[in-house]
Coordinates of C-alpha atoms in Angstrom, one line a residue:
Chain A
M1073 CA -120.2 47.2 0.4
S1074 CA -121.0 48.6 3.8
H1075 CA -123.2 51.6 3.8
P1076 CA -124.9 54.1 6.0
L1077 CA -128.6 54.0 6.6
I1078 CA -130.3 56.9 4.8
K1079 CA -133.4 58.1 6.7
K1080 CA -134.0 61.5 5.0
V1081 CA -133.1 62.8 1.6
A1082 CA -133.4 66.4 0.4
I1083 CA -134.2 67.1 -3.3
V1084 CA -133.3 70.8 -3.9
G1085 CA -134.3 72.8 -6.9
G1086 CA -133.8 76.5 -7.7
T1087 CA -130.4 77.0 -5.9
H1088 CA -130.0 79.1 -9.0
G1089 CA -133.2 80.8 -9.9
N1090 CA -132.9 80.6 -13.6
E1091 CA -132.1 76.9 -13.8
I1092 CA -135.7 75.9 -14.0
T1093 CA -135.4 72.2 -14.8
G1094 CA -134.9 71.6 -11.0
V1095 CA -137.5 74.1 -10.1
F1096 CA -140.3 72.5 -12.2
L1097 CA -139.2 69.0 -11.1
V1098 CA -139.5 69.9 -7.4
R1099 CA -142.9 71.5 -8.1
K1100 CA -143.9 68.3 -9.9
Y1101 CA -142.8 66.2 -7.0
E1102 CA -144.7 68.4 -4.6
Q1103 CA -147.8 67.9 -6.7
Y1104 CA -147.3 64.2 -7.3
P1105 CA -145.4 63.0 -4.2
N1106 CA -146.0 59.3 -5.1
L1107 CA -143.4 59.7 -7.8
I1108 CA -140.6 59.9 -5.2
R1109 CA -142.1 57.9 -2.3
R1110 CA -140.0 55.0 -1.1
D1111 CA -140.6 52.7 1.9
S1112 CA -137.3 53.1 3.8
F1113 CA -136.7 56.8 3.9
E1114 CA -138.4 60.2 3.8
I1115 CA -137.9 63.0 1.3
L1116 CA -137.8 66.7 1.8
T1117 CA -138.3 68.8 -1.4
L1118 CA -137.0 72.4 -1.3
L1119 CA -136.9 75.4 -3.6
A1120 CA -133.7 77.0 -2.4
N1121 CA -133.9 80.6 -3.7
P1122 CA -137.6 81.5 -4.2
K1123 CA -136.8 85.2 -4.7
A1124 CA -134.3 84.5 -7.5
I1125 CA -136.8 82.0 -9.0
E1126 CA -139.5 84.6 -9.0
E1127 CA -137.2 87.1 -10.8
G1128 CA -135.8 84.5 -13.2
R1129 CA -132.2 85.3 -12.1
R1130 CA -129.4 83.1 -10.9
Y1131 CA -129.2 85.1 -7.7
I1132 CA -130.2 88.5 -6.2
D1133 CA -127.0 89.6 -4.4
A1134 CA -124.6 86.8 -4.6
D1135 CA -124.3 83.2 -6.0
L1136 CA -126.1 81.2 -3.3
N1137 CA -124.1 78.1 -4.2
R1138 CA -120.9 79.8 -3.1
C1139 CA -122.3 80.8 0.4
F1140 CA -122.0 77.6 2.3
K1141 CA -118.5 77.7 3.7
A1142 CA -118.7 76.7 7.4
Q1143 CA -116.9 79.9 8.5
D1144 CA -119.2 82.1 6.4
L1145 CA -122.3 80.5 7.8
Q1146 CA -121.1 81.4 11.2
N1147 CA -120.0 85.0 10.3
P1148 CA -122.7 87.5 11.5
K1149 CA -121.3 90.2 9.2
L1150 CA -122.4 88.3 6.0
I1151 CA -125.9 89.6 5.6
N1152 CA -126.7 90.0 1.9
Y1153 CA -129.8 88.2 0.7
E1154 CA -128.1 84.9 -0.3
Q1155 CA -125.8 84.9 2.7
L1156 CA -128.8 85.1 5.0
L1157 CA -130.7 82.5 2.9
A1158 CA -127.7 80.1 3.2
K1159 CA -127.8 80.3 7.0
Q1160 CA -131.5 79.6 6.9
L1161 CA -131.1 76.7 4.5
A1162 CA -128.2 75.2 6.6
F1163 CA -130.5 75.5 9.7
T1164 CA -133.4 73.7 7.8
I1165 CA -131.2 71.0 6.5
G1166 CA -129.7 70.4 9.9
Q1167 CA -133.0 70.5 11.8
S1168 CA -134.5 68.1 9.3
K1169 CA -131.6 65.6 9.9
I1170 CA -131.0 65.2 6.2
N1171 CA -128.6 62.4 5.4
L1172 CA -128.3 63.0 1.6
I1173 CA -128.7 66.0 -0.6
I1174 CA -129.5 66.0 -4.3
D1175 CA -129.0 69.5 -5.6
L1176 CA -130.5 70.1 -9.1
H1177 CA -128.8 72.4 -11.6
S1178 CA -128.7 73.0 -15.3
T1179 CA -126.1 74.4 -17.6
T1180 CA -125.9 75.9 -21.1
S1181 CA -122.9 73.5 -21.7
N1182 CA -123.4 70.1 -23.2
M1183 CA -122.9 68.3 -19.9
G1184 CA -125.6 65.7 -20.5
L1185 CA -126.5 64.2 -17.2
T1186 CA -123.5 64.9 -14.9
V1187 CA -123.3 63.8 -11.3
I1188 CA -120.9 66.0 -9.4
L1189 CA -119.2 64.6 -6.3
H1190 CA -116.9 66.4 -4.0
N1191 CA -115.6 63.6 -1.9
N1192 CA -114.6 60.0 -2.2
H1193 CA -117.2 58.5 0.1
P1194 CA -117.7 54.9 -0.9
Y1195 CA -121.5 55.3 -0.8
L1196 CA -121.3 58.1 -3.4
L1197 CA -118.8 56.2 -5.6
G1198 CA -121.1 53.1 -5.5
L1199 CA -124.1 55.3 -6.4
A1200 CA -122.1 56.9 -9.3
A1201 CA -121.1 53.5 -10.6
Y1202 CA -124.7 52.2 -10.4
L1203 CA -126.0 55.3 -12.3
S1204 CA -123.3 55.0 -14.9
T1205 CA -124.4 51.4 -15.6
I1206 CA -128.1 52.2 -15.8
N1207 CA -127.7 55.1 -18.1
P1208 CA -124.8 55.6 -20.5
L1209 CA -125.6 59.3 -20.7
V1210 CA -124.5 59.7 -17.1
K1211 CA -121.1 61.2 -16.5
V1212 CA -119.5 61.4 -13.1
L1213 CA -117.4 64.4 -12.2
Q1214 CA -115.4 65.1 -9.1
Y1215 CA -114.2 68.5 -8.0
P1216 CA -110.9 68.6 -6.1
P1217 CA -111.7 67.0 -2.8
N1218 CA -109.6 69.2 -0.5
Q1219 CA -111.2 72.5 -1.3
D1220 CA -113.1 74.5 1.3
H1221 CA -116.5 73.8 0.0
S1222 CA -119.0 76.6 -0.5
Y1223 CA -121.7 74.5 -2.2
L1224 CA -125.1 73.8 -0.8
R1225 CA -124.5 70.1 -1.2
S1226 CA -121.6 70.3 1.2
L1227 CA -124.1 70.7 4.0
C1228 CA -124.1 66.9 4.0
E1229 CA -121.3 64.4 3.7
L1230 CA -123.5 62.6 1.2
G1231 CA -124.3 65.6 -1.0
F1232 CA -124.0 65.9 -4.7
A1233 CA -125.2 68.0 -7.6
I1234 CA -126.8 67.0 -10.9
E1235 CA -125.9 69.2 -13.8
V1236 CA -128.0 68.7 -16.9
G1237 CA -127.5 70.4 -20.3
P1238 CA -127.4 71.9 -22.7
V1239 CA -130.4 74.0 -21.8
A1240 CA -130.7 77.8 -21.9
Q1241 CA -131.3 79.6 -18.6
G1242 CA -135.0 80.2 -18.0
T1243 CA -136.2 77.4 -20.3
L1244 CA -137.3 73.8 -19.9
N1245 CA -136.1 71.2 -22.4
A1246 CA -138.6 68.4 -22.1
E1247 CA -136.2 65.6 -23.2
L1248 CA -133.6 66.7 -20.5
F1249 CA -136.4 67.1 -18.0
L1250 CA -137.6 63.6 -18.5
Q1251 CA -134.0 62.2 -18.4
T1252 CA -133.3 64.1 -15.1
E1253 CA -136.5 62.7 -13.6
A1254 CA -135.5 59.2 -14.6
L1255 CA -132.0 59.7 -13.1
I1256 CA -133.5 60.9 -9.8
S1257 CA -135.7 57.9 -9.7
S1258 CA -132.7 55.6 -10.2
I1259 CA -130.9 57.4 -7.3
L1260 CA -133.9 56.9 -5.0
D1261 CA -134.0 53.2 -6.1
F1262 CA -130.3 52.8 -5.2
I1263 CA -130.9 54.3 -1.7
E1264 CA -133.9 52.1 -1.2
L1265 CA -131.9 49.0 -2.1
C1266 CA -129.0 49.9 0.1
N1267 CA -131.3 50.7 3.0
Q1268 CA -132.9 47.3 2.6
A1269 CA -129.4 45.7 2.7
I1270 CA -129.9 44.5 -0.9
T1271 CA -126.6 45.1 -2.7
P1272 CA -127.4 46.8 -6.0
E1273 CA -125.7 45.4 -9.1
I1274 CA -122.6 47.6 -9.5
P1275 CA -119.8 47.2 -11.9
K1276 CA -116.3 46.8 -10.4
T1277 CA -115.0 49.9 -12.3
F1278 CA -116.5 53.1 -13.7
T1279 CA -115.3 56.3 -15.4
L1280 CA -114.7 59.3 -13.2
Y1281 CA -113.7 62.8 -14.5
Q1282 CA -111.5 64.8 -12.2
Q1283 CA -111.7 68.6 -12.7
V1284 CA -108.1 69.9 -12.7
K1285 CA -108.3 73.5 -13.8
A1286 CA -110.4 76.3 -15.2
V1287 CA -109.6 78.3 -18.3
D1288 CA -110.6 81.9 -18.7
Y1289 CA -111.5 83.7 -21.9
P1290 CA -108.6 85.6 -23.5
R1291 CA -109.0 89.2 -22.4
D1292 CA -107.6 92.6 -23.4
E1293 CA -105.8 95.1 -21.2
L1294 CA -109.2 96.3 -19.9
Q1295 CA -110.1 92.8 -18.9
Q1296 CA -112.8 92.6 -21.7
I1297 CA -113.3 89.3 -23.4
R1298 CA -111.5 89.3 -26.7
A1299 CA -112.4 85.8 -28.0
M1300 CA -115.3 83.3 -28.2
I1301 CA -115.3 79.6 -27.8
Y1302 CA -114.0 78.1 -31.1
P1303 CA -117.0 77.2 -33.2
Q1304 CA -116.1 73.5 -33.5
L1305 CA -115.5 73.2 -29.7
Q1306 CA -119.0 74.4 -28.8
F1307 CA -121.1 71.5 -27.3
K1308 CA -118.0 69.2 -27.3
D1309 CA -117.9 68.7 -23.5
Y1310 CA -116.2 65.5 -22.5
E1311 CA -114.6 65.1 -25.9
I1312 CA -110.8 64.7 -25.8
L1313 CA -108.6 67.7 -26.4
H1314 CA -105.1 67.5 -27.8
T1315 CA -102.3 70.0 -27.7
G1316 CA -102.7 72.4 -30.6
D1317 CA -106.5 72.0 -30.9
P1318 CA -108.3 75.4 -31.3
L1319 CA -110.0 76.7 -28.1
F1320 CA -110.9 80.2 -29.0
L1321 CA -111.7 82.5 -31.9
G1322 CA -110.7 86.1 -31.3
F1323 CA -112.9 88.9 -32.4
D1324 CA -109.9 89.9 -34.6
G1325 CA -110.0 86.5 -36.3
E1326 CA -107.1 85.0 -34.3
V1327 CA -107.3 81.3 -33.5
I1328 CA -106.0 80.5 -30.0
D1329 CA -104.9 76.9 -29.6
Y1330 CA -104.8 74.7 -26.5
Q1331 CA -101.2 74.6 -25.3
G1332 CA -101.4 72.3 -22.3
E1333 CA -101.0 68.5 -21.9
S1334 CA -102.8 66.1 -24.2
S1335 CA -105.6 63.7 -23.2
I1336 CA -107.6 66.2 -21.3
F1337 CA -111.3 66.7 -21.4
P1338 CA -113.0 70.1 -21.6
I1339 CA -116.2 70.5 -19.5
F1340 CA -118.6 73.4 -18.8
I1341 CA -117.7 74.9 -22.2
N1342 CA -119.5 78.2 -22.6
E1343 CA -121.6 78.0 -19.4
A1344 CA -123.5 81.4 -19.3
A1345 CA -123.1 81.9 -15.5
Y1346 CA -119.3 81.4 -15.7
Y1347 CA -118.5 84.4 -17.9
E1348 CA -118.6 86.6 -14.7
K1349 CA -116.5 83.9 -12.9
H1350 CA -113.8 84.2 -15.6
I1351 CA -114.3 80.5 -16.7
A1352 CA -114.7 79.7 -20.4
M1353 CA -114.4 76.0 -19.7
S1354 CA -112.8 73.7 -17.2
L1355 CA -110.4 70.9 -17.9
A1356 CA -110.7 67.4 -16.5
I1357 CA -108.8 64.2 -16.6
K1358 CA -110.5 60.8 -17.1
Q1359 CA -109.9 57.9 -14.7
E1360 CA -111.1 54.4 -14.4
V1361 CA -112.0 53.9 -10.7
T1362 CA -112.0 50.4 -9.2
L1363 CA -114.5 50.0 -6.4
Chain B
M814 CA -137.2 100.4 -57.6
S815 CA -137.2 103.9 -56.2
H816 CA -135.7 104.3 -52.8
P817 CA -134.9 106.8 -50.2
L818 CA -131.3 108.0 -49.7
I819 CA -129.9 106.7 -46.5
K820 CA -127.5 109.1 -44.8
K821 CA -127.2 107.6 -41.4
V822 CA -127.7 104.1 -40.0
A823 CA -127.9 103.0 -36.4
I824 CA -126.6 99.6 -35.4
V825 CA -128.0 98.8 -31.9
G826 CA -127.0 96.0 -29.6
G827 CA -128.0 95.3 -26.0
T828 CA -131.6 96.5 -26.2
H829 CA -131.9 93.3 -24.1
G830 CA -128.9 93.1 -21.8
N831 CA -128.5 89.3 -21.8
E832 CA -128.6 89.0 -25.6
I833 CA -124.9 89.5 -25.9
T834 CA -124.3 88.6 -29.6
G835 CA -125.4 92.1 -30.4
V836 CA -123.4 93.6 -27.5
F837 CA -120.2 92.0 -28.6
L838 CA -120.8 92.8 -32.3
V839 CA -121.3 96.5 -31.5
R840 CA -118.1 96.4 -29.3
K841 CA -116.3 94.8 -32.2
Y842 CA -117.5 97.5 -34.6
E843 CA -116.4 100.2 -32.2
Q844 CA -113.0 98.6 -32.0
Y845 CA -112.7 98.0 -35.8
P846 CA -114.8 100.7 -37.4
N847 CA -113.4 99.8 -40.9
L848 CA -115.6 96.7 -40.8
I849 CA -118.7 98.8 -41.2
R850 CA -117.4 101.8 -43.1
R851 CA -119.2 102.5 -46.3
D852 CA -118.7 105.6 -48.6
S853 CA -122.3 106.8 -48.9
F854 CA -123.5 106.9 -45.4
E855 CA -122.5 107.2 -41.7
I856 CA -123.1 104.6 -39.0
L857 CA -123.9 105.2 -35.3
T858 CA -123.3 102.2 -33.1
L859 CA -125.2 102.1 -29.8
L860 CA -125.4 99.9 -26.7
A861 CA -129.0 100.5 -25.8
N862 CA -129.2 99.3 -22.1
P863 CA -125.7 99.5 -20.5
K864 CA -127.1 98.9 -17.0
A865 CA -128.9 95.7 -18.1
I866 CA -125.8 94.6 -20.0
E867 CA -123.6 95.2 -16.9
E868 CA -126.0 93.0 -14.9
G869 CA -126.5 90.4 -17.6
R870 CA -130.2 90.8 -17.4
R871 CA -132.8 91.4 -20.1
Y872 CA -133.9 94.6 -18.3
I873 CA -133.8 96.3 -14.9
D874 CA -137.4 97.5 -14.4
A875 CA -139.3 96.8 -17.6
D876 CA -138.6 95.4 -21.1
L877 CA -137.0 98.3 -22.9
N878 CA -138.2 97.0 -26.3
R879 CA -141.8 97.6 -25.2
C880 CA -141.2 101.2 -24.1
F881 CA -141.2 103.0 -27.4
K882 CA -144.9 103.8 -28.1
A883 CA -145.2 107.4 -29.2
Q884 CA -147.7 108.2 -26.4
D885 CA -145.5 106.6 -23.7
L886 CA -142.4 108.5 -24.8
Q887 CA -144.5 111.7 -24.3
N888 CA -145.9 110.6 -20.9
P889 CA -144.0 112.3 -18.1
K890 CA -145.4 109.9 -15.5
L891 CA -143.5 106.9 -17.0
I892 CA -140.2 107.1 -15.1
N893 CA -138.9 103.6 -14.4
Y894 CA -135.4 102.9 -15.6
E895 CA -136.3 101.6 -19.1
Q896 CA -139.0 104.2 -19.6
L897 CA -136.5 107.0 -19.0
L898 CA -133.9 105.2 -21.1
A899 CA -136.4 104.9 -24.0
K900 CA -137.0 108.7 -24.0
Q901 CA -133.2 109.3 -24.0
L902 CA -132.7 106.8 -26.9
A903 CA -135.6 108.3 -28.9
F904 CA -134.0 111.7 -28.4
T905 CA -130.6 110.4 -29.5
I906 CA -131.9 108.7 -32.6
G907 CA -133.9 111.8 -33.5
Q908 CA -131.0 114.2 -32.9
S909 CA -128.7 112.0 -35.0
K910 CA -131.1 112.0 -37.9
I911 CA -131.0 108.3 -38.2
N912 CA -132.7 107.0 -41.4
L913 CA -132.4 103.3 -40.7
I914 CA -132.2 101.2 -37.5
I915 CA -130.7 97.7 -37.3
D916 CA -131.6 96.3 -33.8
L917 CA -129.7 93.2 -32.8
H918 CA -131.4 90.5 -30.8
S919 CA -130.8 86.8 -30.0
T920 CA -133.2 84.1 -29.0
T921 CA -133.1 80.7 -27.4
S922 CA -135.4 79.5 -30.2
N923 CA -134.1 78.1 -33.4
M924 CA -134.9 81.2 -35.4
G925 CA -131.7 81.0 -37.5
L926 CA -131.1 84.5 -39.0
T927 CA -134.5 86.1 -38.9
V928 CA -135.1 89.7 -40.1
I929 CA -138.2 91.1 -38.5
L930 CA -140.1 93.9 -40.3
H931 CA -143.1 95.8 -39.0
N932 CA -144.2 97.5 -42.1
N933 CA -144.4 97.0 -45.9
H934 CA -142.1 99.7 -46.9
P935 CA -140.8 98.8 -50.4
Y936 CA -137.2 99.5 -49.4
L937 CA -137.4 97.0 -46.5
L938 CA -139.1 94.4 -48.7
G939 CA -136.4 94.8 -51.3
L940 CA -133.7 94.5 -48.6
A941 CA -135.4 91.4 -47.3
A942 CA -135.6 89.8 -50.8
Y943 CA -131.9 90.7 -51.3
L944 CA -130.8 89.1 -48.0
S945 CA -132.9 85.9 -48.7
T946 CA -131.1 85.4 -52.0
I947 CA -127.6 85.9 -50.6
N948 CA -128.1 83.6 -47.6
P949 CA -130.6 80.8 -47.6
L950 CA -130.5 80.7 -43.7
V951 CA -132.2 84.1 -43.7
K952 CA -135.9 84.1 -42.8
V953 CA -138.1 87.2 -43.2
L954 CA -140.8 87.7 -40.6
Q955 CA -143.4 90.4 -40.4
Y956 CA -145.4 91.3 -37.3
P957 CA -148.9 92.6 -37.8
P958 CA -148.4 96.0 -39.4
N959 CA -151.2 97.9 -37.8
Q960 CA -150.1 97.4 -34.1
D961 CA -149.2 100.4 -32.0
H962 CA -145.5 99.7 -32.0
S963 CA -143.5 99.7 -28.8
Y964 CA -140.2 98.5 -30.3
L965 CA -137.0 100.5 -30.5
R966 CA -136.9 99.9 -34.2
S967 CA -140.2 101.7 -34.6
L968 CA -138.3 105.0 -33.9
C969 CA -137.6 104.9 -37.6
E970 CA -139.8 104.0 -40.6
L971 CA -136.9 102.0 -41.9
G972 CA -136.3 100.0 -38.7
F973 CA -136.0 96.3 -38.3
A974 CA -134.7 93.7 -35.9
I975 CA -132.4 90.8 -36.4
E976 CA -133.1 87.7 -34.2
V977 CA -130.5 85.0 -34.2
G978 CA -130.7 81.7 -32.5
P979 CA -130.7 79.3 -30.9
V980 CA -128.3 80.8 -28.4
A981 CA -128.6 80.7 -24.6
Q982 CA -129.0 84.1 -22.9
G983 CA -125.6 85.4 -21.6
T984 CA -123.6 83.3 -24.1
L985 CA -121.9 83.8 -27.4
N986 CA -122.2 81.2 -30.1
A987 CA -119.2 81.8 -32.5
E988 CA -120.9 80.4 -35.5
L989 CA -124.1 82.5 -35.1
F990 CA -121.9 85.5 -34.3
L991 CA -120.0 85.2 -37.6
Q992 CA -123.3 84.6 -39.5
T993 CA -124.8 87.7 -37.9
E994 CA -121.7 89.7 -38.8
A995 CA -121.9 88.6 -42.4
L996 CA -125.6 89.4 -42.5
I997 CA -125.0 93.0 -41.3
S998 CA -122.3 93.3 -43.9
S999 CA -124.8 92.3 -46.6
I1000 CA -127.3 94.9 -45.3
L1001 CA -124.7 97.6 -45.4
D1002 CA -123.8 96.6 -49.0
F1003 CA -127.4 96.8 -50.0
I1004 CA -127.7 100.3 -48.6
E1005 CA -124.5 101.3 -50.3
L1006 CA -125.7 100.0 -53.7
C1007 CA -129.1 101.7 -53.4
N1008 CA -127.5 105.0 -52.3
Q1009 CA -125.3 104.8 -55.4
A1010 CA -128.4 104.2 -57.5
I1011 CA -127.1 100.8 -58.5
T1012 CA -130.1 98.4 -58.3
P1013 CA -129.0 95.3 -56.4
E1014 CA -129.9 92.0 -57.9
I1015 CA -133.2 91.1 -56.3
P1016 CA -135.4 88.2 -57.1
K1017 CA -139.0 89.0 -58.1
T1018 CA -140.5 87.0 -55.3
F1019 CA -139.4 85.9 -51.8
T1020 CA -140.8 84.1 -48.8
L1021 CA -142.3 86.2 -46.0
Y1022 CA -143.7 84.7 -42.7
Q1023 CA -146.6 86.7 -41.2
Q1024 CA -147.0 86.3 -37.5
V1025 CA -150.7 85.7 -36.8
K1026 CA -151.0 84.7 -33.1
A1027 CA -149.2 83.7 -29.9
V1028 CA -149.8 80.5 -28.0
D1029 CA -149.4 80.4 -24.2
Y1030 CA -148.3 77.4 -22.2
P1031 CA -151.2 75.3 -20.7
R1032 CA -151.7 76.6 -17.2
D1033 CA -153.4 75.3 -14.1
E1034 CA -156.0 77.2 -12.0
L1035 CA -153.2 79.1 -10.3
Q1036 CA -151.8 80.2 -13.6
Q1037 CA -148.7 78.0 -13.2
I1038 CA -147.3 76.4 -16.3
R1039 CA -148.5 72.7 -16.4
A1040 CA -146.7 71.6 -19.6
M1041 CA -143.5 71.9 -21.6
I1042 CA -142.8 72.2 -25.3
Y1043 CA -143.3 68.7 -26.7
P1044 CA -139.8 67.2 -27.1
Q1045 CA -140.0 66.7 -30.9
L1046 CA -141.2 70.3 -31.4
Q1047 CA -138.1 71.8 -29.7
F1048 CA -135.9 73.7 -32.2
K1049 CA -138.5 73.0 -35.0
D1050 CA -139.1 76.7 -35.7
Y1051 CA -140.3 77.4 -39.2
E1052 CA -141.3 73.7 -39.8
I1053 CA -144.9 73.2 -40.8
L1054 CA -147.4 72.3 -38.2
H1055 CA -150.6 70.2 -39.0
T1056 CA -153.8 69.9 -37.0
G1057 CA -153.3 67.1 -34.4
D1058 CA -149.5 67.5 -34.1
P1059 CA -148.3 67.5 -30.5
L1060 CA -147.5 70.9 -29.1
F1061 CA -147.0 70.3 -25.3
L1062 CA -146.2 67.5 -22.9
G1063 CA -147.9 68.0 -19.5
F1064 CA -146.1 67.4 -16.3
D1065 CA -148.8 64.8 -15.7
G1066 CA -147.8 63.0 -19.0
E1067 CA -150.7 64.4 -21.1
V1068 CA -149.9 65.2 -24.7
I1069 CA -151.6 68.4 -25.9
D1070 CA -152.1 68.6 -29.6
Y1071 CA -152.4 71.5 -32.0
Q1072 CA -156.1 72.1 -32.8
G1073 CA -156.0 75.0 -35.2
E1074 CA -155.7 75.3 -38.9
S1075 CA -153.1 73.3 -40.9
S1076 CA -150.2 74.8 -42.8
I1077 CA -149.1 77.1 -40.1
F1078 CA -145.5 77.6 -38.9
P1079 CA -144.4 77.8 -35.3
I1080 CA -141.8 80.4 -34.4
F1081 CA -140.1 81.6 -31.2
I1082 CA -140.6 78.1 -29.8
N1083 CA -139.4 78.1 -26.1
E1084 CA -137.9 81.6 -26.1
A1085 CA -136.7 82.1 -22.5
A1086 CA -137.9 85.7 -22.2
Y1087 CA -141.4 84.9 -23.3
Y1088 CA -142.3 82.6 -20.4
E1089 CA -143.2 85.8 -18.4
K1090 CA -145.1 87.2 -21.4
H1091 CA -147.2 84.0 -21.6
I1092 CA -145.9 83.0 -25.0
A1093 CA -144.8 79.4 -25.6
M1094 CA -144.5 80.0 -29.3
S1095 CA -146.0 82.2 -32.0
L1096 CA -147.7 80.9 -35.2
A1097 CA -147.0 82.3 -38.6
I1098 CA -148.4 81.9 -42.1
K1099 CA -146.0 81.6 -45.1
Q1100 CA -146.4 83.8 -48.1
E1101 CA -144.7 84.3 -51.4
V1102 CA -144.4 88.1 -51.9
T1103 CA -144.0 89.5 -55.4
L1104 CA -142.0 92.7 -55.5

């Protein structure tokens, strides 16, 4: 495997101010920098949205992690708090010559330790395969690659997010915190090995989930939610869904079944921040990727 | 058992805007009023903090559920959003001649279905005993009775809160939603029976937890949190704690043990909204109460 030399890595927490696993991890790394020190590259730690962190909110004016489209960063008319902050962060990441971004998120869904890629760069696929082998809790998810990306991680070709859950917004779950810390350590080890031209032991194939669509809550004529995630579907992220399986339970008692194709996998089930985005869950297909 | 005649009950949701179990229950009751209709009394449903509900936040300026001290309600200098709202709500509850308040909350802690009383009124103790018998998931918790109460429920002598959890802020958990709905139905049944002078079947004794103290997170010299809830203590609300049991895991790896008296019960472990109140958990003693 050929691979780029990584000279500088950014570890970012608090892109969403109420996802505090990443916030406290970054603070820990800033207090104990030896934990993330490696010989062949530098690390920049960043708390992306300090004001939102201070207020314990996802964002102040707008979701920061939707403010990084190239055209938006260049648009002088976009001046709400997060739009300005995105420009500042893009400048900082650029100035610091960051080669790779690890953006730390958490979710109320049972996403375990999910690594989210948004392109097919062989380096990222290799990293994902490596992490899948080391820790069976790791899942690799890919968003549709040809979207116009608005995520912080898209500031870098080698950018990705880590989503850990389930954990309530504004809380730390020690077990998930420790697992996330171990995952980051493995990522840094991989970079170190590649930088030293030592090919890490990587399996020839690994499992990749491809997000294919989002599913909204059933709504009434006033656009109010009229159903909840079906009780037995709660926390069943990455478990196969078949045609006819119940998805929602209406406030009127109605059970609403899944009507699409079989062999699809629900993810981000009941993520708190997605209610306002009209997403009750997303659906993904499962693939075996050969490197 | 002698008991007062209840003519009007308030069911309140959204006292905290991001505890949406109560919000959606109240909306459901407003859409299907037959669910809560009883012959002998009227019901007023209320969404206490619509602006916070709209924004998906606990509060806008201050915790509404700490704004109801009698002296604060009469203080014309207290004019932030929730302080004004509290005065309006106190007026509404008073004008409506409410005899009993059910204030609906949720928590990220594993509090199950907890009924929180703040006085020893025999009617409330009888209700608590009744609910404990009907549903073994019900826990009855009493806050110290001689505090100067700042809670919405203290607008009424017969006021109490229901705390359901664990559920992440901003999400609905269908199973807990249905359990809360069934609990409210049992409460209304109890009131109906008492109003009709039919003595409900109540056991002679029931279990009451008395909150005795709050425990803060370990903090550094800058008052920053330096530890998390110990992994094995997470979600262990109402499970007995012994001297020497681990409470916290420091970011530096240190395990911090419980040093107080044995036979105490931790509650509200890792409640998101209590980080800012400097409460990692509360401790309660368990009592058998004889009616």
